[in-house]
Coordinates of C-alpha atoms in Angstrom, one line a residue:
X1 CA 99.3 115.0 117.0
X2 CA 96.6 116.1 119.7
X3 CA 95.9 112.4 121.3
X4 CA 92.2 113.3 120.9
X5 CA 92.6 114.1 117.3
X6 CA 91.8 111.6 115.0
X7 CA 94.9 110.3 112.6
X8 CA 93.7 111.1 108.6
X9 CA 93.8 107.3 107.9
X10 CA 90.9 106.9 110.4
X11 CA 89.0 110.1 109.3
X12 CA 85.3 109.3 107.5
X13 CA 84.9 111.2 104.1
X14 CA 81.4 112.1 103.0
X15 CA 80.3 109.7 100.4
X16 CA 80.6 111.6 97.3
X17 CA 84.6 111.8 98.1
X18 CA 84.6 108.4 99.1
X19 CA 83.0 106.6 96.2
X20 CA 85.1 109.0 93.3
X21 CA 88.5 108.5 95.4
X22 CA 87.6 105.1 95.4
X23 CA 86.6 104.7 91.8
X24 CA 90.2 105.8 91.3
X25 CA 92.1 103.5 93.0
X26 CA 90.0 100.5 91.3
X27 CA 90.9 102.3 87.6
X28 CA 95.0 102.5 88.6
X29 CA 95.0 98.2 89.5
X30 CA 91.9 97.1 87.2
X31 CA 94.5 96.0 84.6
X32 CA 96.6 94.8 87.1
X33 CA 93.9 92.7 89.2
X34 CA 92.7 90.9 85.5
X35 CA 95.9 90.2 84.0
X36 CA 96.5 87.0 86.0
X37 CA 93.1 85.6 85.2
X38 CA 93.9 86.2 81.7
X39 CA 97.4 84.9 82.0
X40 CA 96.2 81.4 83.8
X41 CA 92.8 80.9 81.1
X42 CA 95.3 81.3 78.0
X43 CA 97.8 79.3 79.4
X44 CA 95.8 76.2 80.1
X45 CA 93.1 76.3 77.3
X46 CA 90.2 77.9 79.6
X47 CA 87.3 78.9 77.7
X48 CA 85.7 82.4 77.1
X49 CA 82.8 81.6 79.5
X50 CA 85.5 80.3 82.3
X51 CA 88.1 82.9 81.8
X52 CA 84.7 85.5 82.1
X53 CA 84.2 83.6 85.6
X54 CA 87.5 83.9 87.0
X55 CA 87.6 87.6 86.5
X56 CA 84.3 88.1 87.8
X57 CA 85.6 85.9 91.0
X58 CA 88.9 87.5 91.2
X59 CA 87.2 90.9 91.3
X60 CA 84.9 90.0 93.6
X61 CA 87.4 88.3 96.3
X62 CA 89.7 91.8 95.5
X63 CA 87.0 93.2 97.2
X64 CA 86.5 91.4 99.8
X65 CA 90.2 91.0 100.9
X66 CA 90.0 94.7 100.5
X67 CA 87.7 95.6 102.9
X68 CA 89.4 92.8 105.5
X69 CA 92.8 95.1 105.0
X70 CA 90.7 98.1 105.6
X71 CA 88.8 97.7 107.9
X72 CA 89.8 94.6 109.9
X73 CA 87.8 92.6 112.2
X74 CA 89.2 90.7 115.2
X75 CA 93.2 90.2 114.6
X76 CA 92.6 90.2 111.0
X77 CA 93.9 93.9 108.6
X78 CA 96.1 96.2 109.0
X79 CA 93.7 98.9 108.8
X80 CA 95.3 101.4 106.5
X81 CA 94.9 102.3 102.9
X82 CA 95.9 99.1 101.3
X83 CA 94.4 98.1 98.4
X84 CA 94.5 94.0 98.0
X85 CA 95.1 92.4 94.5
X86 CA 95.9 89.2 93.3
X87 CA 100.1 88.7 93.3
X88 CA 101.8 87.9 89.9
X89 CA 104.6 86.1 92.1
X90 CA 102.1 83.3 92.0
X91 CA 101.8 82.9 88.2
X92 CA 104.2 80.2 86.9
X93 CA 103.9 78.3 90.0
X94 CA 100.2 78.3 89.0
X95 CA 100.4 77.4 85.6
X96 CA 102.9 74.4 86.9
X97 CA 100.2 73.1 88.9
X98 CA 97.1 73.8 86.4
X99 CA 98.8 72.0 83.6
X100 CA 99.8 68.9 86.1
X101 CA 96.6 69.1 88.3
X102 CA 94.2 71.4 86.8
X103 CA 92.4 74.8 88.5
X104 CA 91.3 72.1 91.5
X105 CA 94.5 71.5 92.1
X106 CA 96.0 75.1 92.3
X107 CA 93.0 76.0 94.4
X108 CA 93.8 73.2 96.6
X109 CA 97.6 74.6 96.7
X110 CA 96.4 78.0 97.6
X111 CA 94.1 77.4 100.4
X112 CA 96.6 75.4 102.3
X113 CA 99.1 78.0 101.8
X114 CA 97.0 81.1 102.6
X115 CA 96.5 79.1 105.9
X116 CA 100.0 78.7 106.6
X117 CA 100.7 82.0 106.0
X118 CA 98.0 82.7 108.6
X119 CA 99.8 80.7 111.0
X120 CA 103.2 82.3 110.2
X121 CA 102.2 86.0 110.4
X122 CA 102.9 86.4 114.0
X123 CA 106.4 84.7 113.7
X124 CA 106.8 86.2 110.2
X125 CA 106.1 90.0 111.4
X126 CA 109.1 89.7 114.0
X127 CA 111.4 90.9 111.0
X128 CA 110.4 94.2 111.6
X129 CA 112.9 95.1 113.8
X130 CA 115.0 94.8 110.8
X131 CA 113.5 97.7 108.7
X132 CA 114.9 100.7 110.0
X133 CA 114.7 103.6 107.5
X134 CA 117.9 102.6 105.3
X135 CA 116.1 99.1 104.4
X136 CA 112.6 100.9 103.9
X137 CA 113.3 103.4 102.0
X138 CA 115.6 100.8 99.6
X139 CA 112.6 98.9 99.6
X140 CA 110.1 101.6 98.5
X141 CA 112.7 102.8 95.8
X142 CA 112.4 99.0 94.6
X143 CA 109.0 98.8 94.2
X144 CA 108.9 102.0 92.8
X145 CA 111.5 101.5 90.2
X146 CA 110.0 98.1 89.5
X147 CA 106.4 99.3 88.7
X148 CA 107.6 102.1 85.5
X149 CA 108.5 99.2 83.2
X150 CA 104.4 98.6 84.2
X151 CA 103.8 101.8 83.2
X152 CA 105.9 102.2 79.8
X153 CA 104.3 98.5 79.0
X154 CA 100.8 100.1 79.6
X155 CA 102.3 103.4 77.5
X156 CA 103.1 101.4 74.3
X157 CA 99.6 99.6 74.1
X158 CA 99.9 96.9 76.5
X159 CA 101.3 94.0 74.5
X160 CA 104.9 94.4 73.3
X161 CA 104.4 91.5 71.0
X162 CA 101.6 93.4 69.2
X163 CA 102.7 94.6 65.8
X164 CA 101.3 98.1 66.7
X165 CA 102.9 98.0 70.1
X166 CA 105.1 101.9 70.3
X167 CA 102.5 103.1 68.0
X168 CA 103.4 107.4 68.1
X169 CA 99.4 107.1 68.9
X170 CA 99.7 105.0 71.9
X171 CA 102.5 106.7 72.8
X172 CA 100.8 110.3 72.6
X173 CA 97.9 109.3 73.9
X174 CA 99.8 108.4 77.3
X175 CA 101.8 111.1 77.0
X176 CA 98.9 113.8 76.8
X177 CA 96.7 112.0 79.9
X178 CA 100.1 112.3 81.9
X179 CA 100.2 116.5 80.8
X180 CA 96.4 116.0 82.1
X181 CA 97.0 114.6 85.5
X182 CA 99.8 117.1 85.8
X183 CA 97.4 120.1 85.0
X184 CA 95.0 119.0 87.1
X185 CA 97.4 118.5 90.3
X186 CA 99.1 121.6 90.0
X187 CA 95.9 123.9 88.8
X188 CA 92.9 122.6 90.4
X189 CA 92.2 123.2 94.3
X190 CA 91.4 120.3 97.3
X191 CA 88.6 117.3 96.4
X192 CA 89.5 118.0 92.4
X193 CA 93.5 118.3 92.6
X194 CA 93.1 114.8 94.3
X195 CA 91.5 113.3 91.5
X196 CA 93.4 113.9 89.1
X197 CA 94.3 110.7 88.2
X198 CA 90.5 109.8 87.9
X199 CA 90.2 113.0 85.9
X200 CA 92.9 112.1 83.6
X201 CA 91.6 108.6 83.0
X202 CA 88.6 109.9 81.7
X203 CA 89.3 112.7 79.6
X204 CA 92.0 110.6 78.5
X205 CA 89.4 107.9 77.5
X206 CA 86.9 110.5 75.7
X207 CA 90.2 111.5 73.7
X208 CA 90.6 108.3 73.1
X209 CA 87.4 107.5 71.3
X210 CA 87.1 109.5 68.0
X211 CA 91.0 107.7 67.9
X212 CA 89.5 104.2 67.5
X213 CA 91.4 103.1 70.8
X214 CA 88.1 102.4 73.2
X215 CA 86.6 99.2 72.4
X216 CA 83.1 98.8 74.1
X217 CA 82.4 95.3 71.8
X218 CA 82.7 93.4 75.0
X219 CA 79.4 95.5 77.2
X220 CA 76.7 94.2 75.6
X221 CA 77.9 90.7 75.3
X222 CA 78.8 90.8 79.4
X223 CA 76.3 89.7 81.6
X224 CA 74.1 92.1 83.9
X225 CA 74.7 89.3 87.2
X226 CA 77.2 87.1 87.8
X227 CA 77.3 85.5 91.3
X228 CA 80.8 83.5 92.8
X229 CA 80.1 80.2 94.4
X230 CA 82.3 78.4 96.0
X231 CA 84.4 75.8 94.3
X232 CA 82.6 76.0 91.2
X233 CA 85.7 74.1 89.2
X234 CA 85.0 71.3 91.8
X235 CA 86.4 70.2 94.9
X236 CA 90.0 71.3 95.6
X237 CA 92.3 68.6 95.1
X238 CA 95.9 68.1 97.1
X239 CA 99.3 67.5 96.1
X240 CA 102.0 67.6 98.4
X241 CA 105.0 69.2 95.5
X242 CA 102.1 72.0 94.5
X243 CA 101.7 73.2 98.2
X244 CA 105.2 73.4 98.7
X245 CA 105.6 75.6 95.5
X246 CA 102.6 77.8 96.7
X247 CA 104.0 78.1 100.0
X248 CA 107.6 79.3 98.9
X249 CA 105.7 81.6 96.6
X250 CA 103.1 83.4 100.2
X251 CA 106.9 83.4 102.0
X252 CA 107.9 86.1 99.4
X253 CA 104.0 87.6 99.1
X254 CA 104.8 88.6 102.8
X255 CA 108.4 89.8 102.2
X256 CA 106.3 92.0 99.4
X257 CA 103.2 92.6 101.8
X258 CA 105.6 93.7 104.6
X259 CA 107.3 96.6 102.0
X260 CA 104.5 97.7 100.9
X261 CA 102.9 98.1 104.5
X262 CA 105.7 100.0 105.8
X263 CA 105.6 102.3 102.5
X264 CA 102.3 103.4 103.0
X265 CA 103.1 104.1 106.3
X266 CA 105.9 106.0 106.2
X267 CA 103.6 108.2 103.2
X268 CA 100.7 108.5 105.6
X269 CA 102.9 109.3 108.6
X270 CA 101.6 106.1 110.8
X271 CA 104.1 103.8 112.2
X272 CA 103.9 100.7 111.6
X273 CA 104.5 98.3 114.8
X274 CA 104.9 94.7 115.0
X275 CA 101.3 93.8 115.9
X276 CA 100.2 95.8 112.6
X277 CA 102.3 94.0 110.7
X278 CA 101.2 90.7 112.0
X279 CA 97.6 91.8 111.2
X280 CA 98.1 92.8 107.9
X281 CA 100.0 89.6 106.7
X282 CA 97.0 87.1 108.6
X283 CA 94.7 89.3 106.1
X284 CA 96.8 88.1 103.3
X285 CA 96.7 84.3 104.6
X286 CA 92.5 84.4 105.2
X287 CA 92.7 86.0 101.7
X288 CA 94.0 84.3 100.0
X289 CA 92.4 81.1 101.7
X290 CA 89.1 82.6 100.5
X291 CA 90.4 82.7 96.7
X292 CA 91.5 79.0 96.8
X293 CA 87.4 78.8 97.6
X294 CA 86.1 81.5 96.1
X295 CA 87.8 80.3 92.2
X296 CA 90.8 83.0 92.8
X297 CA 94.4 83.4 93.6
X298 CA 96.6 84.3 96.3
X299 CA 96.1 88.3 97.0
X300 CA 98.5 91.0 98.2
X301 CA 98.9 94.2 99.3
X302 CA 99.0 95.9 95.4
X303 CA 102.0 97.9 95.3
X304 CA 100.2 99.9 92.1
X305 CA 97.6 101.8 94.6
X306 CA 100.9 102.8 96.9
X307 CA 101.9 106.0 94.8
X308 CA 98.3 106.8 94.5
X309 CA 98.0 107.3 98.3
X310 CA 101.5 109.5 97.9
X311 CA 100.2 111.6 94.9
X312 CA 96.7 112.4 96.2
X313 CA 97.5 113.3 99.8
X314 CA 94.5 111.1 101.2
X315 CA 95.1 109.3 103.5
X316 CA 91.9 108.2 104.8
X317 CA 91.7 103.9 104.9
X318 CA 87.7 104.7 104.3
X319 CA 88.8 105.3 100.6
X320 CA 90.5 102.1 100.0
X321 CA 87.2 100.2 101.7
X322 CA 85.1 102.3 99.1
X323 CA 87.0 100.5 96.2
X324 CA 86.9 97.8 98.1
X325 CA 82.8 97.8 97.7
X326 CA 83.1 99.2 94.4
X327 CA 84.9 95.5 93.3
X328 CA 82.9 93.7 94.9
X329 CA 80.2 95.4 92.4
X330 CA 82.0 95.0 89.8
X331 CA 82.9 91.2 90.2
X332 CA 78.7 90.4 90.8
X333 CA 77.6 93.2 87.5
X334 CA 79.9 91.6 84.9
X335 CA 78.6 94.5 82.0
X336 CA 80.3 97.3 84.8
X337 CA 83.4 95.8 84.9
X338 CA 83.4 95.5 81.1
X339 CA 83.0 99.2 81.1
X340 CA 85.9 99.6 82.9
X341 CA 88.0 97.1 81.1
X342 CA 87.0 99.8 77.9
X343 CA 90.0 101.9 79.0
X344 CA 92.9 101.8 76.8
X345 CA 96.2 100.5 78.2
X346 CA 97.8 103.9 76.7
X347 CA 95.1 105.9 79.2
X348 CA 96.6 103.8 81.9
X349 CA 100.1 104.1 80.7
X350 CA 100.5 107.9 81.2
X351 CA 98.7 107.7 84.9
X352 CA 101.0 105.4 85.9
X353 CA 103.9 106.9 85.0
X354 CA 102.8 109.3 87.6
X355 CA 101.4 107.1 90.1
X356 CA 104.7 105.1 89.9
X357 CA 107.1 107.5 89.8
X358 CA 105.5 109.1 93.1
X359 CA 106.8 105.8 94.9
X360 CA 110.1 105.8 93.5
X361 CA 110.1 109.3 95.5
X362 CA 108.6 108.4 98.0
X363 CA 111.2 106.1 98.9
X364 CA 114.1 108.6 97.9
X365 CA 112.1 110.9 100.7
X366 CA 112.3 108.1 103.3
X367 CA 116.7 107.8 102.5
X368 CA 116.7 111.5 102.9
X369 CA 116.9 111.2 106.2
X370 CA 119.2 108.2 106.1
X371 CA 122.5 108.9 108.0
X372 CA 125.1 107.7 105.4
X373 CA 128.2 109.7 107.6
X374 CA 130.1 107.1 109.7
X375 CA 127.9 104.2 108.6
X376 CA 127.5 101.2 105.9
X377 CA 123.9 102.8 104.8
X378 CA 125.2 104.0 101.4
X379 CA 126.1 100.2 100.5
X380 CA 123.1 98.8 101.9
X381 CA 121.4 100.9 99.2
X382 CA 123.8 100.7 96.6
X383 CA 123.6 97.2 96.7
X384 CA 120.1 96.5 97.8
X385 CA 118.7 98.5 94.8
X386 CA 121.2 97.2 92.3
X387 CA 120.2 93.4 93.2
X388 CA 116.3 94.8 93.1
X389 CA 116.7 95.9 89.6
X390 CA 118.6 92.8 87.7
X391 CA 115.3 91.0 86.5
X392 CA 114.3 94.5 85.5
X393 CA 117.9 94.8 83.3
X394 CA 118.4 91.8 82.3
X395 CA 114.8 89.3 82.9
X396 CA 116.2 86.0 82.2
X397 CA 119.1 86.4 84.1
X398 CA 117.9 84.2 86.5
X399 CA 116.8 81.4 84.3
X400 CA 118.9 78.4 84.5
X401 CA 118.6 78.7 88.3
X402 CA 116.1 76.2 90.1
X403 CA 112.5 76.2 90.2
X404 CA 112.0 77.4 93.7
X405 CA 115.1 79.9 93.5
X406 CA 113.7 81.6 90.2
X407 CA 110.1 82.6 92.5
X408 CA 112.3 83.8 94.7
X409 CA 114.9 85.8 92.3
X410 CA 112.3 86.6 89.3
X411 CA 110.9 89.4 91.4
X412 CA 113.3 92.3 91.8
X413 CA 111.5 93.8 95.0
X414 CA 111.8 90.5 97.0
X415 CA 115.5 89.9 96.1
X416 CA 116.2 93.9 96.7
X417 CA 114.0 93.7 100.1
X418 CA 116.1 90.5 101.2
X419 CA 119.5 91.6 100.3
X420 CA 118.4 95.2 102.3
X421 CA 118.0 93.1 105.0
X422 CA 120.6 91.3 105.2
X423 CA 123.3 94.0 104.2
X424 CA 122.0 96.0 107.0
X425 CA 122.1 93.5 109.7
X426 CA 125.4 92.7 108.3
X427 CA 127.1 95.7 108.0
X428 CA 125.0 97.7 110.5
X429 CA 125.3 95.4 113.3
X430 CA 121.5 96.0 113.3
X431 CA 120.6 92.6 115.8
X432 CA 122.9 94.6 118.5
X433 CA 121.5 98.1 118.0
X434 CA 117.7 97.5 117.6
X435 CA 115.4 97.2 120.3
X436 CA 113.1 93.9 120.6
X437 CA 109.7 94.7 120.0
X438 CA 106.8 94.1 122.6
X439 CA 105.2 91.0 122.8
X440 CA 102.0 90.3 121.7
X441 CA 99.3 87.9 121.7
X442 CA 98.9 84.7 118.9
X443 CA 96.6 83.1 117.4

């Protein structure tokens, strides 16, 4: 590239672009971002009015941590197309610590961890040096592989402990808003061809209402304004056993974070250095310090939005900042974001079958150009993937294992990501053949 042109990922789109690409990255991880609220309020007894208010405030801090990723300021984001959402790696820890301590005393547990995590990042993003193409593109085929069950979940309804969950409805529904996004790819030309997600999630929705899918009960009932306040559960409160737990749980946020940085820059062809790194995993930390205040969760980089950047070609970080904004609206209008909670899971379903699958080969791309000839590669990913995938085959494999090992285990693309890493350095003698990276200033 011309050193005076400017990289796609720094390139401004005109607004129209910017707000519909946008809108399209906030429908593929809306279900996503509000299942852990949902998740947390069942589990300890919230009710309707609180569970409302934690959506609305983990919607709202989505955004924000968004646009930090996006767009940085000082030493903070990583300044590509990330999309930040709240992790589900933090779930049973939460619900540990809200059932012992209540929301004050996860929120306490979070902001002390999302601070650590700050701290760490520098140290942290020193791993780099251990993701040479063979571990990266494991990793992306992990997180790729991990998100379909996501997608076949989101096919059959949503719920698979719904009596109606596999309904041939459900399922054809999905199926059909797939054939959709798939026509619109292949047949339509430049700013439509890259919509075609958002295209098929609304003509998949406008199907879906003469079927009795599309539930809109829930607009008028949601409020026009909703504003977040800080600590409106009360004062965090600190335990020493529930910052440990939440700190264990950011140590394998940034294993995540770090994969899925490196994926979306191998797809928008911008290396990723150490110093990136580091900034991208401090936006984590101040994120997820501003849910613990804010009424939210720990965020991370959304591995959901990744195949989204691969499948519609833009690459532009200006796009990920829109949806950013557009979260930010939706988390202070709660009647929007009920409208967009409207869409069936089935509509979602056969998107991200797409959107998913366009990881998995994105990472198959990367191991293309793997040299497996007079090396250990091919057992790095043999293994690294097969490890990645256990919780996937068999998810309470890992059940009578500790507390702390089961946050660690539980999710496939950590325990892939690690064993990548460790395989390779192993077998690949990688500490000998790798170059140490630059130093670079600390907080």
């Amino acid at each position: 590239m011309n050193k005076n042109q400017i990289h796609p990922v720094d390139q401004m789109l005109p607004l129209g672009q910017l707000f519909a690409y946008g809108l399209q990255h906030v429908l593929a991880m809306y279900a996503g971002a509000v299942a852990v609220p949902l998740i947390i309020a069942n589990a300890l007894g919230l009710s309707k009015e609180q569970l409302i208010y934690l959506i609305n405030a983990d919607l709202f801090t989505c955004g924000v941590a968004t646009l930090i990723q996006t767009l940085g300021f000082w030493k903070f984001g990583v300044k590509i197309p990330i999309i930040q959402g709240v992790t589900f790696a933090a779930v049973t820890p939460m619900i540990m610590i809200g059932k012992t301590h209540g929301l004050t005393g996860i929120y306490g547990s979070v902001i002390v961890a999302g601070f650590i995590t700050l701290l760490v990042s520098p140290y942290f993003s020193r791993l780099i040096r251990f993701f040479p193409p063979v571990v990266t593109g494991s990793i992306i085929t992990i997180i790729g592989v991990s998100l379909l069950p996501v997608a076949v979940r989101w096919a059959g309804g949503g719920n698979p402990a719904a009596a109606n969950f596999g309904s041939p409805s459900f399922i054809a529904l999905a199926f059909l808003v797939l054939l959709l996004v798939l026509f619109f790819y292949r047949y339509f030309k430049g700013f439509m061809s890259n919509i075609a997600v958002l295209l098929g999630l609304v003509a998949g929705t406008i199907i879906a209402i003469p079927m009795g899918l599309v539930n809109f009960s829930e607009v008028p009932k949601a409020a026009w304004i909703g504003v977040t306040t800080p600590f409106a559960f009360g004062l965090p409160t600190f335990d020493i056993a529930s910052i440990a737990a939440m700190t264990l749980v950011m140590l394998v946020v940034m294993t995540e974070t770090t994969g899925d940085i490196i994926a979306v820059g191998e797809i928008i062809d911008k290396p990723i250095n150490q110093d990136d790194l580091t900034r991208g995993l401090r936006a984590d930390g101040f994120s997820t310090m501003l849910g613990g205040i804010f009424n939210a969760f720990p965020y991370t980089a959304y591995a959901q939005n990744v195949g989204l950047v691969g499948l519609t070609r833009v690459k532009s970080r200006y796009v990920v900042a829109a949806a950013g904004a557009i979260l930010v609206v939706l988390g202070l209008f709660p009647k929007a974001a009920a409208i967009v909670a409207s869409i069936p899971n089935a509509v979602l379903g056969g998107a991200g079958i797409a959107m998913f699958g366009m990881v998995t080969a994105s990472g198959i791309k990367t191991l293309s150009k793997v040299k497996f000839e007079g090396t250990h590669n091919m057992m790095v990913v043999a293994i690294s993937i097969a490890v990645g995938l256990i919780p996937l085959a068999v998810p309470g494999f890992y059940h009578k294992f500790p507390s702390w090992a089961q946050v660690i285990l539980h999710s496939g693309i950590t325990a892939g990501s690690i064993m990548a890493i460790v395989l390779n350095a192993v077998l690949n003698d990688t500490a000998k053949e790798v170059e140490p990276m630059p130093r670079q200033e600390y907080l």
